[in-house]
XYZ file of C-alpha atoms in Angstrom:
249
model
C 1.625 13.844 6.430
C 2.671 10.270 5.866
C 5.709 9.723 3.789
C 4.395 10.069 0.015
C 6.253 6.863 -2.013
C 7.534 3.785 -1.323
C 10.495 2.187 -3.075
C 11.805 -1.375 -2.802
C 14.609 -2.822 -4.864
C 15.721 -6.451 -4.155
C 18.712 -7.723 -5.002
C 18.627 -11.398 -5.582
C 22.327 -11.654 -5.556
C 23.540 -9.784 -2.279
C 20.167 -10.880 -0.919
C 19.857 -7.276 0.162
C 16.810 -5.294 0.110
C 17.341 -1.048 -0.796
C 14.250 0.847 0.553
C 12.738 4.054 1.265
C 9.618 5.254 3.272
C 9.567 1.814 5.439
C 11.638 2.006 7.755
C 9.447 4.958 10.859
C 6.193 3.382 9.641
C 5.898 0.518 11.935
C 5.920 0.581 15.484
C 6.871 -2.674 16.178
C 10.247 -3.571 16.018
C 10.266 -5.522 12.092
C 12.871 -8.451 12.850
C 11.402 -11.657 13.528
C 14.889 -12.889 15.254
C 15.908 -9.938 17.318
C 19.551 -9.651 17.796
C 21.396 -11.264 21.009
C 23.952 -8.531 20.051
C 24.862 -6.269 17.297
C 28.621 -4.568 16.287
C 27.663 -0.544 15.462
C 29.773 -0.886 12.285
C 29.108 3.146 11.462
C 27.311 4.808 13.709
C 27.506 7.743 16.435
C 25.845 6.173 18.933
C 27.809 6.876 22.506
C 25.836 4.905 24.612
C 27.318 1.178 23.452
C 30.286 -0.563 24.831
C 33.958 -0.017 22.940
C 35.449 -3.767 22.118
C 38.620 -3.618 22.348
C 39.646 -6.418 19.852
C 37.354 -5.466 17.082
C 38.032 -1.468 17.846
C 33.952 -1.152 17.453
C 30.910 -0.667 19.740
C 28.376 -3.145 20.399
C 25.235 -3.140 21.832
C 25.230 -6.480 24.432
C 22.160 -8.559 25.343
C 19.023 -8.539 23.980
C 17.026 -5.800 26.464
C 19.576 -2.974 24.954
C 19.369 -4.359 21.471
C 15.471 -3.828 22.134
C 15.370 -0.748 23.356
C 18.237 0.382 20.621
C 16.036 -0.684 17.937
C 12.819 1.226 19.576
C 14.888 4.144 19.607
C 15.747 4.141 16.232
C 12.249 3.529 15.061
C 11.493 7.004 16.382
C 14.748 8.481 14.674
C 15.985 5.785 12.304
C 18.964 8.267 11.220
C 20.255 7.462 14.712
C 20.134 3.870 13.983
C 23.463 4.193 11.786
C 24.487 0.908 10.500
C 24.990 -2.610 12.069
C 25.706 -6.196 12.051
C 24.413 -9.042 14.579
C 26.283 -11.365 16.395
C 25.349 -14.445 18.007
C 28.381 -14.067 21.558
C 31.111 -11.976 22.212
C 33.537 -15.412 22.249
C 33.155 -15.996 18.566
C 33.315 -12.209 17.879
C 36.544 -12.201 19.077
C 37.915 -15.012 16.712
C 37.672 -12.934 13.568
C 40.550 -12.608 11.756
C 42.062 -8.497 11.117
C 40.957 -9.597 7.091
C 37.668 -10.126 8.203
C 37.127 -6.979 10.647
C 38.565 -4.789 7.782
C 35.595 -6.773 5.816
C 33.134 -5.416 7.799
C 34.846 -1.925 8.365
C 34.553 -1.926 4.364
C 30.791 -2.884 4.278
C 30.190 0.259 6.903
C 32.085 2.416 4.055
C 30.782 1.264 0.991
C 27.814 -0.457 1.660
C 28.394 -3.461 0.312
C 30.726 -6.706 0.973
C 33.863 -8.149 -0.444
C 32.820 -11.748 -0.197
C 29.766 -12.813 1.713
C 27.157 -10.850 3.594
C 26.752 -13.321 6.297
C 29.695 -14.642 8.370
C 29.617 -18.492 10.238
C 31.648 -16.591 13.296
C 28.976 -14.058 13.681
C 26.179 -16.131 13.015
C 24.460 -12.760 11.472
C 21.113 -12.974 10.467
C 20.931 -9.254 8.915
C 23.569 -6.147 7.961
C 21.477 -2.787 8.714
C 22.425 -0.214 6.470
C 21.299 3.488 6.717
C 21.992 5.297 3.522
C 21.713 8.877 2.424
C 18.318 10.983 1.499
C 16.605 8.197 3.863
C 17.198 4.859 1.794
C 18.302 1.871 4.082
C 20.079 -1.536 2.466
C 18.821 -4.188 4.673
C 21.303 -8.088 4.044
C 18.461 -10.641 5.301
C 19.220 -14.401 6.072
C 15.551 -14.853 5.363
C 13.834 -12.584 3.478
C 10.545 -13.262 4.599
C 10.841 -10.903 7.502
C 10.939 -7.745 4.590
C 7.915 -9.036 2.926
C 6.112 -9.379 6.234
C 7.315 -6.137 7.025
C 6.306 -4.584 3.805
C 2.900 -5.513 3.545
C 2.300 -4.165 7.714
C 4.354 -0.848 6.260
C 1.359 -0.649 3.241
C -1.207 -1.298 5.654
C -0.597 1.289 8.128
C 0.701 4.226 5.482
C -2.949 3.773 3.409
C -4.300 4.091 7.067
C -2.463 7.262 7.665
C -4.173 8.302 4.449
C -7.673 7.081 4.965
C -7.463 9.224 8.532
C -6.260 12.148 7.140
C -9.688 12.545 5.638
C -11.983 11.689 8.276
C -13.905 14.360 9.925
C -13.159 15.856 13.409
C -14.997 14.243 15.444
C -14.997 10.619 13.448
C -13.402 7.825 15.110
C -9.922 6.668 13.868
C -10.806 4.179 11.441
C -8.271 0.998 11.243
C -7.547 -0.940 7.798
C -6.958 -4.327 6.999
C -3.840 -5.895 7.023
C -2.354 -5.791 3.803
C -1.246 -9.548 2.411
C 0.729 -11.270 -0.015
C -0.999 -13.671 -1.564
C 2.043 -14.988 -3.836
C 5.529 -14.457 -2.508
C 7.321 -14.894 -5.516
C 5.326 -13.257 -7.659
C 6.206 -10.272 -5.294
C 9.849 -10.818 -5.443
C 9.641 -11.011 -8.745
C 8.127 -7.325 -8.710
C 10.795 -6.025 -6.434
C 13.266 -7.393 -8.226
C 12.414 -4.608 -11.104
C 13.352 -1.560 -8.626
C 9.467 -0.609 -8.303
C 8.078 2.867 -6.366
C 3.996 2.626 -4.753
C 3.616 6.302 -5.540
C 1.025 7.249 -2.651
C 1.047 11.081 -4.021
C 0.009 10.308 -6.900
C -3.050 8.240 -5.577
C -6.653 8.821 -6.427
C -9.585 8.503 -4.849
C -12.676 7.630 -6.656
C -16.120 7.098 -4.087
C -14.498 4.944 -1.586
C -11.615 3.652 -3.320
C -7.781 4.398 -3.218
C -5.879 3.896 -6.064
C -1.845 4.063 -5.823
C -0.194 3.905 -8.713
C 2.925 1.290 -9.202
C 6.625 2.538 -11.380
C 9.413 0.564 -12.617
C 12.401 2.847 -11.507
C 14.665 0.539 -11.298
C 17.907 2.443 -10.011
C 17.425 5.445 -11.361
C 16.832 7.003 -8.023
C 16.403 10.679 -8.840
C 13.391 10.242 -10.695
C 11.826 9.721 -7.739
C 11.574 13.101 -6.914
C 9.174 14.476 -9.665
C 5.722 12.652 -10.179
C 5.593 10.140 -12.917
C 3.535 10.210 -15.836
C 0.461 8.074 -15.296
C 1.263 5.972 -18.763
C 4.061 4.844 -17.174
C 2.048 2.918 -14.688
C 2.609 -1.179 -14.570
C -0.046 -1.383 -12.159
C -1.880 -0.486 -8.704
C -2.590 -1.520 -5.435
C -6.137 -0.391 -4.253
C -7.906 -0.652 -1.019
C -11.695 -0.293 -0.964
C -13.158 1.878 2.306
C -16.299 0.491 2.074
C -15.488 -2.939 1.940
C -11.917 -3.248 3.689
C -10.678 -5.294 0.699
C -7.377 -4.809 -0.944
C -6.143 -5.269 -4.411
C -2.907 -5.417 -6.340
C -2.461 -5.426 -10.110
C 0.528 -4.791 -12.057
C 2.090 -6.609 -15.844
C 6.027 -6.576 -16.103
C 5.306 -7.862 -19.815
């Protein structure tokens, strides 16, 4: 059964997006610039290469960055947590106040002074965090929305095909898009959960509810009550059209 909620909560400050029930959907790899390299800042991963001036492992070229990431689609728990890095010559110039920097973000999950380093010439920070949230630091966060709305699109048609008869064909859905960027932001920026188990379906139309949670993570785990509802995002069988609707007044 596909995963039943999605949460995203985006931090305009850090620039970091904290998710849940993304990350697994897609099988594409969701990063417009994949890495040349990436620093495993906490991660058991045994098959990278120990640098000795850093004291982490890294993952060198892109091929085994690619087929890293594909792995960790499969098992994203595997994934662990990372940082890019643009060559191994200005890796080697940070400063011990800088690797303990980074050795901090792996612990705490969040930096001291920026998320984005001119020596690594990062475009991202991959976090994996407990009970399957990840914390994702984007240069450009374009590449979440992108890979939010193909995450929507594919879990509704997980859904749809879980009621199709045997013999029925698999049926594909639209893509999924944002019309207004901003306005999106602008909803992710409240700490909002697409509540796919608590989605109706009336004739040909699926109906998921939308929840301000904000941070207040552990509500997630009981249903909601539907007045609490800001909005919905439908998609119409019949018709392949989507729809989104929500107030924040």
């Amino acid at each position: 059964m596909p995963e039943e909620i999605i949460y995203v909560y985006y931090d305009t400050v850090g620039n970091n997006v904290l998710s849940k029930g993304i990350v697994g959907q897609v099988k594409d790899i969701p990063l417009k610039n994949i890495p040349k390299n990436i620093l495993l800042i906490k991660n058991d991963y045994t098959n990278g290469t120990y640098d000795d001036y850093t004291g982490f492992q890294t993952i060198r070229g892109q091929a085994n960055v690619i087929s890293f990431l594909k792995d960790g689609l499969a098992q994203p728990h595997k994934v662990g947590s990372w940082i890019d890095f643009s060559n191994i010559e200005m890796l080697h110039q940070l400063t011990p106040v800088e690797i303990s920097e980074i050795l901090y973000i792996g612990h705490a999950h969040n930096y001291l002074h920026s998320p984005f380093y001119y020596k690594l010439q990062n475009n991202y920070i991959y976090l994996t965090m407990q009970n399957g949230f990840t914390k994702i630091y984007y240069r450009y966060l374009d590449e979440f929305l992108d890979h939010f709305a193909d995450a929507i699109s594919k879990r509704m048609e997980k859904f749809v095909n879980t009621r199709k008869r045997i013999f029925q064909k698999e049926q594909t859905v639209s893509a999924f898009q944002i019309s207004d960027k901003q306005e999106m932001i602008r909803l992710f920026r409240e700490g909002v959960c697409f509540s796919f188990k608590q989605m109706t379906i009336t004739d040909a139309v699926y109906t998921v509810p939308i929840f301000i949670v904000e941070d207040k993570l552990a509500t997630m785990k009981t249903p909601f009550s539907d007045t609490e509802a800001v909005g919905s995002l439908t998609y119409n069988k019949e018709t392949d059209v989507w729809g989104l609707d929500y107030d924040l007044s």
